[in-house]
Structures are given as structure tokens and as C-alpha cells.
CSV table of C-alpha atoms in Angstrom, one decimal:
chain,number,residue,atom,x,y,z
L,203,MET,CA,5.1,181.8,-79.9
L,204,THR,CA,6.1,183.4,-83.1
L,205,GLU,CA,4.9,186.9,-84.2
L,206,LEU,CA,2.8,185.5,-87.1
L,207,SER,CA,1.3,183.0,-84.6
L,208,LEU,CA,0.6,185.8,-82.1
L,209,GLN,CA,-1.0,187.9,-85.0
L,210,LYS,CA,-3.2,184.7,-85.9
L,211,VAL,CA,-4.7,184.6,-82.4
L,212,SER,CA,-5.0,188.0,-82.1
L,213,GLY,CA,-6.3,188.7,-85.5
L,214,ALA,CA,-4.1,191.7,-85.9
L,215,TYR,CA,-2.3,192.0,-89.4
L,216,TYR,CA,-1.0,195.6,-89.5
L,217,THR,CA,-2.0,197.3,-92.7
L,218,PRO,CA,0.5,198.8,-95.1
L,219,ASP,CA,0.6,202.6,-94.8
L,220,TRP,CA,-0.4,203.2,-98.3
L,221,VAL,CA,-3.6,201.2,-98.1
L,222,CYS,CA,-4.2,203.3,-94.7
L,223,SER,CA,-3.6,206.5,-96.4
L,224,SER,CA,-6.0,205.5,-99.4
L,225,LEU,CA,-8.9,204.6,-97.0
L,226,VAL,CA,-8.4,207.7,-94.6
L,227,GLN,CA,-8.0,210.2,-97.6
L,228,TRP,CA,-11.6,208.9,-98.7
L,229,ALA,CA,-13.2,208.8,-95.3
L,230,VAL,CA,-12.0,212.3,-94.0
L,231,ARG,CA,-13.4,215.2,-96.0
L,232,GLY,CA,-12.1,218.1,-93.8
L,233,THR,CA,-9.5,218.7,-91.2
L,234,ALA,CA,-12.0,219.0,-88.4
L,235,ASP,CA,-13.5,215.6,-89.2
L,236,ARG,CA,-13.3,213.3,-86.1
L,237,LEU,CA,-12.0,209.8,-87.2
L,238,LEU,CA,-12.4,206.5,-85.1
L,239,ASP,CA,-10.2,203.6,-85.7
L,240,PRO,CA,-11.9,200.7,-83.2
L,241,SER,CA,-9.0,198.5,-83.3
L,242,CYS,CA,-5.9,200.8,-83.9
L,243,GLY,CA,-3.2,198.3,-83.5
L,244,ASP,CA,0.2,200.4,-84.0
L,245,GLY,CA,-1.8,203.5,-85.1
L,246,ARG,CA,-1.3,203.3,-88.7
L,247,PHE,CA,-4.7,204.6,-89.5
L,248,VAL,CA,-4.9,207.3,-86.7
L,249,ALA,CA,-1.3,208.6,-88.0
L,250,ALA,CA,-2.9,209.5,-91.2
L,251,HIS,CA,-5.4,212.1,-89.6
L,252,ARG,CA,-4.6,214.3,-86.9
L,253,ASN,CA,-8.2,214.6,-85.3
L,254,SER,CA,-8.3,210.9,-84.6
L,255,VAL,CA,-9.3,208.5,-81.7
L,256,GLY,CA,-7.9,204.7,-81.5
L,257,VAL,CA,-9.1,202.0,-79.3
L,258,GLU,CA,-6.6,199.1,-78.8
L,259,GLN,CA,-7.0,196.0,-76.7
L,260,ASN,CA,-3.2,195.4,-76.6
L,261,ARG,CA,-1.1,197.5,-74.1
L,262,VAL,CA,2.2,197.3,-76.3
L,263,ALA,CA,0.4,197.9,-79.3
L,264,ALA,CA,-1.6,201.0,-77.8
L,265,GLU,CA,1.9,202.3,-76.6
L,266,HIS,CA,3.2,201.9,-80.2
L,267,ALA,CA,0.2,203.8,-81.4
L,268,ARG,CA,0.8,206.8,-79.1
L,269,ASN,CA,4.3,207.1,-80.3
L,270,HIS,CA,3.4,206.6,-83.8
L,271,ALA,CA,0.3,209.1,-83.9
L,272,PRO,CA,1.1,211.6,-81.0
L,273,ALA,CA,-1.8,213.9,-81.9
L,274,ALA,CA,-4.4,211.2,-81.8
L,275,THR,CA,-6.4,210.1,-78.8
L,276,ILE,CA,-5.6,206.3,-77.9
L,277,HIS,CA,-7.8,204.4,-75.5
L,278,GLN,CA,-6.4,201.1,-74.3
L,279,GLY,CA,-8.9,198.4,-73.8
L,280,ASP,CA,-11.9,196.5,-74.9
L,281,PHE,CA,-13.6,198.4,-78.0
L,282,PHE,CA,-17.0,197.2,-76.9
L,283,SER,CA,-16.7,198.4,-73.4
L,284,TRP,CA,-15.4,201.9,-74.6
L,285,ALA,CA,-18.1,202.0,-77.2
L,286,ALA,CA,-20.9,201.2,-74.7
L,287,GLY,CA,-19.7,204.1,-72.2
L,288,THR,CA,-18.8,206.8,-74.6
L,289,ALA,CA,-20.8,209.8,-75.8
L,290,GLU,CA,-18.6,210.8,-78.5
L,291,ARG,CA,-19.9,210.6,-82.2
L,292,PHE,CA,-17.4,210.7,-85.3
L,293,ASP,CA,-17.6,212.0,-88.6
L,294,CYS,CA,-15.9,209.0,-90.0
L,295,ALA,CA,-14.2,205.7,-89.2
L,296,ALA,CA,-11.4,203.7,-90.9
L,297,GLY,CA,-9.3,200.6,-90.1
L,298,ASN,CA,-8.7,197.0,-90.3
L,299,PRO,CA,-10.8,195.4,-87.6
L,300,PRO,CA,-9.3,191.9,-86.0
L,301,PHE,CA,-10.3,188.7,-88.1
L,302,ILE,CA,-10.8,186.5,-85.0
L,303,ARG,CA,-13.0,183.4,-86.1
L,304,TYR,CA,-15.7,182.1,-83.6
L,305,GLN,CA,-13.8,179.2,-82.4
L,306,THR,CA,-11.4,182.0,-80.6
L,307,PHE,CA,-13.7,184.8,-80.6
L,308,LYS,CA,-15.6,184.1,-77.2
L,309,GLY,CA,-16.0,185.0,-73.6
L,310,ASP,CA,-17.1,188.2,-72.2
L,311,VAL,CA,-15.8,190.2,-75.1
L,312,ARG,CA,-18.0,188.2,-77.6
L,313,ALA,CA,-21.0,188.5,-75.3
L,314,ARG,CA,-20.6,192.3,-75.1
L,315,ALA,CA,-20.0,192.6,-78.8
L,316,LEU,CA,-23.2,190.4,-79.8
L,317,SER,CA,-25.4,192.3,-77.4
L,318,GLN,CA,-24.4,195.8,-78.3
L,319,CYS,CA,-25.0,194.4,-82.2
L,320,ALA,CA,-28.4,192.9,-81.0
L,321,ALA,CA,-29.2,196.5,-79.4
L,322,ILE,CA,-28.7,198.4,-82.7
L,323,GLY,CA,-30.7,195.9,-84.5
L,324,VAL,CA,-28.0,193.3,-86.1
L,325,GLU,CA,-28.6,189.7,-85.0
L,326,LEU,CA,-25.4,188.1,-85.7
L,327,THR,CA,-25.2,184.1,-85.3
L,328,GLY,CA,-22.9,182.0,-83.3
L,329,LEU,CA,-20.5,181.6,-86.0
L,330,THR,CA,-19.8,185.4,-86.5
L,331,SER,CA,-16.0,186.2,-86.6
L,332,SER,CA,-14.9,189.2,-84.6
L,333,TRP,CA,-14.7,191.9,-87.5
L,334,ALA,CA,-18.5,192.0,-88.3
L,335,PRO,CA,-19.5,193.1,-84.6
L,336,PHE,CA,-16.7,195.7,-84.9
L,337,LEU,CA,-18.1,197.2,-87.9
L,338,ALA,CA,-21.7,197.3,-86.8
L,339,VAL,CA,-21.0,199.2,-83.5
L,340,THR,CA,-18.5,201.5,-85.3
L,341,ALA,CA,-21.4,202.6,-87.8
L,342,SER,CA,-23.4,203.1,-84.8
L,343,LEU,CA,-20.9,205.8,-83.3
L,344,LEU,CA,-21.1,207.8,-86.7
L,345,ARG,CA,-22.8,211.2,-86.9
L,346,SER,CA,-25.4,211.8,-89.6
L,347,GLY,CA,-23.6,211.7,-92.9
L,348,GLY,CA,-20.7,210.0,-91.7
L,349,ARG,CA,-18.3,207.8,-93.7
L,350,MET,CA,-16.4,204.6,-93.0
L,351,ALA,CA,-13.7,202.5,-95.0
L,352,PHE,CA,-12.4,199.2,-93.8
L,353,VAL,CA,-10.1,196.4,-94.9
L,354,VAL,CA,-12.3,193.3,-94.3
L,355,PRO,CA,-11.9,189.5,-95.1
L,356,ALA,CA,-13.6,188.2,-98.3
L,357,GLU,CA,-15.9,186.5,-96.1
L,358,ILE,CA,-18.1,189.4,-96.4
L,359,GLY,CA,-18.9,188.3,-99.9
L,360,HIS,CA,-20.2,184.8,-99.1
L,361,ALA,CA,-20.1,183.9,-95.3
L,362,PRO,CA,-23.9,183.5,-93.9
L,363,TYR,CA,-23.0,185.4,-90.7
L,364,ALA,CA,-21.7,188.6,-92.7
L,365,ALA,CA,-25.3,188.9,-94.3
L,366,PRO,CA,-27.0,190.5,-91.4
L,367,LEU,CA,-24.1,193.1,-91.4
L,368,LEU,CA,-24.7,194.0,-94.8
L,369,GLU,CA,-28.5,194.2,-94.4
L,370,TYR,CA,-27.9,196.7,-91.4
L,371,LEU,CA,-25.4,198.8,-93.6
L,372,ALA,CA,-27.9,199.1,-96.3
L,373,GLU,CA,-30.4,200.1,-94.1
L,374,HIS,CA,-28.1,202.8,-92.5
L,375,PHE,CA,-26.1,204.2,-95.3
L,376,PHE,CA,-26.9,205.9,-98.4
L,377,VAL,CA,-24.0,204.0,-100.2
L,378,VAL,CA,-22.6,200.7,-99.3
L,379,HIS,CA,-19.6,199.6,-101.9
L,380,VAL,CA,-17.9,196.3,-101.2
L,381,VAL,CA,-14.6,195.9,-103.3
L,382,ALA,CA,-13.1,192.5,-104.0
L,383,VAL,CA,-9.3,192.3,-104.6
L,384,ARG,CA,-7.8,189.3,-106.2
L,385,ASP,CA,-4.3,190.2,-105.1
L,386,LYS,CA,-3.4,189.9,-101.6
L,387,LEU,CA,-3.1,193.1,-99.4
L,388,PHE,CA,-1.2,190.9,-96.9
L,389,PRO,CA,1.4,188.7,-98.8
L,390,GLY,CA,2.0,186.6,-95.6
L,391,LEU,CA,-1.5,185.9,-94.6
L,392,SER,CA,-3.7,183.2,-96.1
L,393,GLU,CA,-6.9,185.3,-95.6
L,394,ASP,CA,-8.0,187.0,-98.7
L,395,CYS,CA,-8.9,190.8,-97.9
L,396,TRP,CA,-11.4,193.2,-99.4
L,397,LEU,CA,-12.4,196.8,-98.9
L,398,LEU,CA,-15.7,198.4,-97.7
L,399,TYR,CA,-16.7,201.9,-98.2
L,400,CYS,CA,-19.8,203.2,-96.9
L,401,ALA,CA,-21.0,206.8,-97.1
L,402,GLY,CA,-24.2,208.6,-95.8
L,403,TYR,CA,-24.9,207.2,-92.4
L,404,GLY,CA,-28.3,207.8,-91.4
L,405,GLY,CA,-29.8,207.1,-94.9
L,406,GLU,CA,-30.8,204.1,-96.6
L,407,THR,CA,-29.8,202.5,-99.9
L,408,LYS,CA,-31.8,199.8,-102.1
L,409,GLU,CA,-28.6,198.5,-104.0
L,410,LEU,CA,-25.0,197.3,-103.3
L,411,ARG,CA,-22.2,198.6,-105.1
L,412,PHE,CA,-19.6,195.7,-105.9
L,413,SER,CA,-16.5,196.1,-107.8
L,414,ALA,CA,-13.8,193.4,-108.6
L,415,LEU,CA,-10.2,194.5,-108.7
L,416,ALA,CA,-7.0,192.5,-109.8
L,417,ALA,CA,-5.0,194.6,-107.3
L,418,PHE,CA,-5.6,197.4,-105.2
L,419,SER,CA,-3.4,200.7,-106.2
L,420,ALA,CA,-3.0,203.8,-104.0
L,421,THR,CA,-6.3,206.2,-104.6
L,422,LYS,CA,-8.3,208.5,-102.8
L,423,VAL,CA,-11.7,207.2,-104.1
L,424,PRO,CA,-13.5,203.6,-104.6
L,425,PRO,CA,-13.5,202.2,-108.0
L,426,ALA,CA,-15.5,204.1,-110.4
L,427,GLN,CA,-16.7,201.0,-112.1
L,428,TYR,CA,-19.1,198.6,-110.1
L,429,THR,CA,-22.0,196.5,-110.4
L,430,LYS,CA,-25.2,197.9,-108.9
L,431,VAL,CA,-26.9,195.0,-107.1
L,432,PRO,CA,-30.5,195.6,-105.9
L,433,VAL,CA,-30.8,194.4,-102.3
L,434,GLY,CA,-33.8,192.3,-103.0
L,435,ASP,CA,-31.6,190.6,-105.9
L,436,TRP,CA,-28.8,190.3,-103.6
L,437,ARG,CA,-31.4,188.4,-101.3
L,438,GLU,CA,-33.0,186.1,-103.9
L,439,ASN,CA,-31.0,185.8,-106.9
L,440,TRP,CA,-27.3,186.3,-105.5
L,441,LYS,CA,-28.3,184.2,-102.4
L,442,ARG,CA,-27.0,186.9,-100.1
L,443,ARG,CA,-23.6,186.6,-101.6
L,444,LEU,CA,-21.0,188.9,-103.5
L,445,ARG,CA,-18.7,186.7,-105.7
L,446,PRO,CA,-16.5,188.2,-108.5
């Protein structure tokens, strides 16, 4: 099996370092902040901040992460099993969760993921891809006021299964900002990728922020220009979609 085929099965496409750095610099507000990457791959996000914890299913990738980010704590295993057992809470989170479609995202891992989502109030459908429960469960591990910044598939803007996740985020963060990016962040990948910024865990927002960029460039902050979409309008007039 080729490297690209293995990536497609595992949903792991490693993020360019400059994208990792941009997201981490926004999520982290101080050197003491504890950062979580729930699917850390080879450790690119956790390498961008010394006080980090990464979880990685793949044993070889976890070893790469330990070498790439020696200051970070790396747990090798299933994120949802680890999340169910940890008492630790985090100031921020950042990463690029695996994009595994429902046909492949199955078995015990899927059952644990959907069960944990239901326990925190996120009822995901049988068509859910893996990234959505990764984000929901990660959010539940944040401390009050926490932030998270993630690479997400463009499906966050139109897939019906993504709507319950956005509802949950709006109910638990002061700011939810979705950024559509036209140019591909991963040139070798057919999947279009967007960005998600959430701030103020423990709060609530009545509007979604939505930006559309031609391309994403290195920056420490989300786009200053955005459309305010009231959650009620998003449900009724936007049909629970965000489209550029």
C-alpha cells in the first residue's frame, strides 16, 4: 500500500509547519498554558508549544512525535479511551483531526466516540466522519475560558452531520469562527480544508463568525473580516450551512 493510500485509510495528512504554528500561536496565550492535540500524528502541533500533550493511535507516528517534540507528553493509543479516563483539563487545543468517513470509521472506536459525544450532549448521526467527535470530545476537556483551533474538512460548512457539532460549539464557546479557504492547504489531497477557531469555553454565542479566504497565510489571529451569522438565521435561512 502506498503512503498516500495509508494516509487515506487512517485519515492522517500531516499539516504544514507554518499552519501548525499559526493555529498554536492563537490558541496559546501564555507559556504556562497546557495544550492538547487529540490526534498528534508526528507531533507538529505539540512541537510548537513546549507545555503540550498529544494522543496518537499509530505506534510509529507516536514515536516520531516523541522525537519531534521531546518536551511534550505523548500518549499512544485510542483518543476516546484516553479521554474517558483522564482527569486532566487543558487551557487550549489545536490540531488536525483524522478525516475518516463513516464507511471506514466503525467498530469499537466509533462506538466509544459516539457514546462520549452523546454523554456531553452531541447527538451525531450514523453518517458522521471521525473529525466531528474528535472536536466535540476535545472541547469537553478544556478549562473554563479555553480556546481551540483546528484544521477541519470543508464539510463543516455543508454536511448535515456537522450541524450538531456547530450547535454544541455555539452553546459552549463565546466565539465560534469558521474560515473557508479556497486554495488547498494540502495540495496532494482532494479534500478541501477549512479552519475553525473557538474561544471562551464555558460561554455561549448567538452568532457564528464566517470568513472566506482565497488562501490562508501565516498569521497569529483569525481573519478580522467576517460575516456575523445569527444562529437562528443559520438554522432557518442558511439551512444549517455555511457557504462562501
